[in-house]
Structures are given as structure tokens and as C-alpha cells.
Short mmCIF file of C-alpha atoms in Angstrom, two decimals:
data_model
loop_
_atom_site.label_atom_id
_atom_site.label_comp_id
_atom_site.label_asym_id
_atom_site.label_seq_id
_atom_site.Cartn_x
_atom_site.Cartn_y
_atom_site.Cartn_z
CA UNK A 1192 -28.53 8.57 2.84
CA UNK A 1193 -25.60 8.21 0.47
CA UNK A 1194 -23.66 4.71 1.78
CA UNK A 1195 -20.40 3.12 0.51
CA UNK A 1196 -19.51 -0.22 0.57
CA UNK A 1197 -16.15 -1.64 0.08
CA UNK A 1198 -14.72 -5.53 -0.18
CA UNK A 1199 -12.72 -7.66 -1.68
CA UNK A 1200 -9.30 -7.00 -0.12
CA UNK A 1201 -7.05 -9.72 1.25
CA UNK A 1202 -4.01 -11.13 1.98
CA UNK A 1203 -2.56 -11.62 -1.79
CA UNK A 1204 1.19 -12.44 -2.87
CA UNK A 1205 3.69 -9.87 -5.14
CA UNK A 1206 2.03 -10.50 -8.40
CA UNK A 1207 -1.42 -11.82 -7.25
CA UNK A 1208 -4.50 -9.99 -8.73
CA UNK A 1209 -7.59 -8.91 -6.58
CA UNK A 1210 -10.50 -7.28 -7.40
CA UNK A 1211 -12.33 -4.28 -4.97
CA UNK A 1212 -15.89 -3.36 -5.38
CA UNK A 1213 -17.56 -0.56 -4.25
CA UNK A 1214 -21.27 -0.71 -3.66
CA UNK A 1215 -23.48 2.18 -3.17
CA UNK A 1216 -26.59 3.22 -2.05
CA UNK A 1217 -29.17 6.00 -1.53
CA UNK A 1218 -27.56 7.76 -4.86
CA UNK A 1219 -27.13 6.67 -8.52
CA UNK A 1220 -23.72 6.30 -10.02
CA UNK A 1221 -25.29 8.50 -13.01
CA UNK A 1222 -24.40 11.81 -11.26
CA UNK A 1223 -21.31 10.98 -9.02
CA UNK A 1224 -17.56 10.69 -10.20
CA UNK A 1225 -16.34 7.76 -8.34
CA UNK A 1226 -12.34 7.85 -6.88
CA UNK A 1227 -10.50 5.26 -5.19
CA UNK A 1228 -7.99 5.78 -2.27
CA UNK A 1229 -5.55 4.30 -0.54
CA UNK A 1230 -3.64 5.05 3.18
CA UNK A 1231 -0.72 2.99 4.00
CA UNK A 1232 0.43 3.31 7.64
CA UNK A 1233 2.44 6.08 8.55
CA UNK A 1234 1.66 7.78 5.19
CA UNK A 1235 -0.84 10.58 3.56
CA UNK A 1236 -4.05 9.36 1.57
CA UNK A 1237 -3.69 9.09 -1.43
CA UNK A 1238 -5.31 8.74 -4.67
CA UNK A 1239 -5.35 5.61 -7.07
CA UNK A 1240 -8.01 5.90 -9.77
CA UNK A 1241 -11.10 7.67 -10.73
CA UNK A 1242 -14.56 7.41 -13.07
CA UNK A 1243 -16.56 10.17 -14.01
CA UNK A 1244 -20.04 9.56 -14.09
CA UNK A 1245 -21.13 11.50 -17.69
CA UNK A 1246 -18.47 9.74 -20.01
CA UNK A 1247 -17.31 6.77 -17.92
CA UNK A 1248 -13.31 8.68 -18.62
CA UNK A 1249 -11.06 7.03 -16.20
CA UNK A 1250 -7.75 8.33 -14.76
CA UNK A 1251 -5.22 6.71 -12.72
CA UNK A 1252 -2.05 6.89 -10.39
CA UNK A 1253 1.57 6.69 -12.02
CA UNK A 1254 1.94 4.14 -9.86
CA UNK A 1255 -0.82 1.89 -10.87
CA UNK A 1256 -1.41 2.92 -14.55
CA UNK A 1257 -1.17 -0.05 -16.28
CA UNK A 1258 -1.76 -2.57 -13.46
CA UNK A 1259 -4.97 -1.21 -12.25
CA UNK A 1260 -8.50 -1.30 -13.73
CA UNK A 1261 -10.79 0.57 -12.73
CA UNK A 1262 -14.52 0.58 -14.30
CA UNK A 1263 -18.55 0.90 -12.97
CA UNK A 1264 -21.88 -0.98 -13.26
CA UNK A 1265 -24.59 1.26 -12.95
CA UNK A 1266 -27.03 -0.91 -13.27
CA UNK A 1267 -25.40 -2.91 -10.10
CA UNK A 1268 -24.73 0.71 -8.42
CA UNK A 1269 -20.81 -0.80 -8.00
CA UNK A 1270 -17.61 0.05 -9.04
CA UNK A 1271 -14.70 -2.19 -9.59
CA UNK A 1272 -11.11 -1.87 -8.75
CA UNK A 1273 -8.97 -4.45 -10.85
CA UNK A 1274 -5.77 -4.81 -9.25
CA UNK A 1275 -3.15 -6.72 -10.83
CA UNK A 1276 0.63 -7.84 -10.65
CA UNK A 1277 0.30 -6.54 -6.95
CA UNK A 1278 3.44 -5.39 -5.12
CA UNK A 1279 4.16 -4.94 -1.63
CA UNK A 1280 4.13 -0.71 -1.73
CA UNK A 1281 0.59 -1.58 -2.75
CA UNK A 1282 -0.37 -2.59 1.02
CA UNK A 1283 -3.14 -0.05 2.74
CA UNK A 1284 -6.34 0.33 3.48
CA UNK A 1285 -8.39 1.13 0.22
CA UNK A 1286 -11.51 3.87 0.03
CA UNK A 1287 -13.80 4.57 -2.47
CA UNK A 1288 -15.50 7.66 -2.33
CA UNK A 1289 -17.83 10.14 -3.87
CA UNK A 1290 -18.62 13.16 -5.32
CA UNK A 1291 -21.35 14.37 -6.74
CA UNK A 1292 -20.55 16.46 -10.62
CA UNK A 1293 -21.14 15.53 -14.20
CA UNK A 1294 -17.58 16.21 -14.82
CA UNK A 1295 -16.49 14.79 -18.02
CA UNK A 1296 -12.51 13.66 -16.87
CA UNK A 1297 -11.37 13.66 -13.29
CA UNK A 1298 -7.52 14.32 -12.05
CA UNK A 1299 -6.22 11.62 -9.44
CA UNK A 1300 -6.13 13.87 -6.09
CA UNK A 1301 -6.26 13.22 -2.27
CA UNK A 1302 -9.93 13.11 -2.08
CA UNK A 1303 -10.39 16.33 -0.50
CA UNK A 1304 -13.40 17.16 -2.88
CA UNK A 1305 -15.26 14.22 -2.17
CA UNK A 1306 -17.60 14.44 0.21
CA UNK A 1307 -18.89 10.80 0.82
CA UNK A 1308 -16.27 7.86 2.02
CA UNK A 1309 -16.70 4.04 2.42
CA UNK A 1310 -15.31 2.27 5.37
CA UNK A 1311 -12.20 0.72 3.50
CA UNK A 1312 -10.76 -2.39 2.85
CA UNK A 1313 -7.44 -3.76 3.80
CA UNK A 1314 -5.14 -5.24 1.04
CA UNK A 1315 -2.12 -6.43 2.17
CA UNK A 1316 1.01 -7.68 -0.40
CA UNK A 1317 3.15 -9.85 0.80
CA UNK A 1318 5.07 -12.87 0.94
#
């Protein structure tokens, strides 16, 4: 049974850093592009980074290129979310998910094609 695990959010201030892991089970990370997610309230999903599983290429939101990190340890079965110089429009609940391709880029979308979802994990910005 594939399983996702998510942690590592918090309470951080603008400008803090945290980092997110996702930790999975019941599947290796060798045949599974890996996205992350967000949903703040009120507003759609939507995506914030991805890592294919064949080449380890990496994509990411306008929003969060060059603030966000993320990258995989498949010999830990975990990805890693490296958030950093947080702001407050970065609040929501975060979601890894995944779906299973050897796919050698992946495009930043709203996680309809993935079919397996972690629980989330609440980061919250703020003052």
C-alpha cells in the first residue's frame, strides 16, 4: 500500500527557512515523479515543485523558484522541500504526492495526475 508522509511545517516568521519531508512507503522513489502542493484557505491547490524519478530534473513554481529546494533520498525513500526566505502568501497546508512514470522532466500542475496524496502539513508565515 503506497503511504505518504509529510512533516516539518510550523509556525515560521517572513524570512524564516523550514524544511518539509516527505516519507514514503510500500513503493520506491525509483519509479514515481514526486510533486509538492500547497492549498491556502479559500483558494485552489496548487502546485509548488516537482522531481522526476529517472533523471532527478526538478521544476518549480514562479512563485518559489529561487527560494525553494526541492530534492530526494532514495535510499531514505524521502523527499525534501527546502523552503527559504518564507513570506506570508506562502501560508497553507502542504502535500506531497505521487505518481507513478519514468518521465524524464515534469511541468508544475494541480496534481490532478497524481494518484497518491499525503495527509499535509501546515506552514504558517507570519509575524
Amino acid at each position: 500500500q503506497l503511504q505518504l508522509v509529510e512533516s516539518g511545517g510550523g509556525l515560521v516568521q517572513p524570512g524564516g527557512s523550514l524544511r518539509l519531508s516527505c516519507a514514503v512507503s510500500g513503493f520506491t522513489l525509483d519509479y514515481y515523479t514526486i510533486g509538492w502542493f500547497r492549498q491556502a484557505p479559500g483558494k485552489e491547490r496548487e502546485g509548488v515543485s516537482c522531481i522526476t524519478s529517472s533523471t532527478g530534473s526538478t521544476n518549480y513554481a514562479h512563485s518559489v523558484k529561487g527560494r525553494f529546494t526541492i530534492s530526494r533520498d532514495n535510499a531514505k525513500n524521502t523527499v525534501y522541500l527546502q523552503m527559504n526566505s518564507l513570506k506570508p502568501e506562502d501560508t497553507a497546508v502542504y502535500y506531497c504526492a505521487a505518481r507513478f512514470d519514468l518521465a524524464r522532466e515534469c511541468k508544475v500542475e494541480a496534481g490532478v495526475t497524481f494518484g497518491s496524496w499525503g495527509q499535509g502539513t501546515q506552514v504558517t508565515v507570519s509575524s
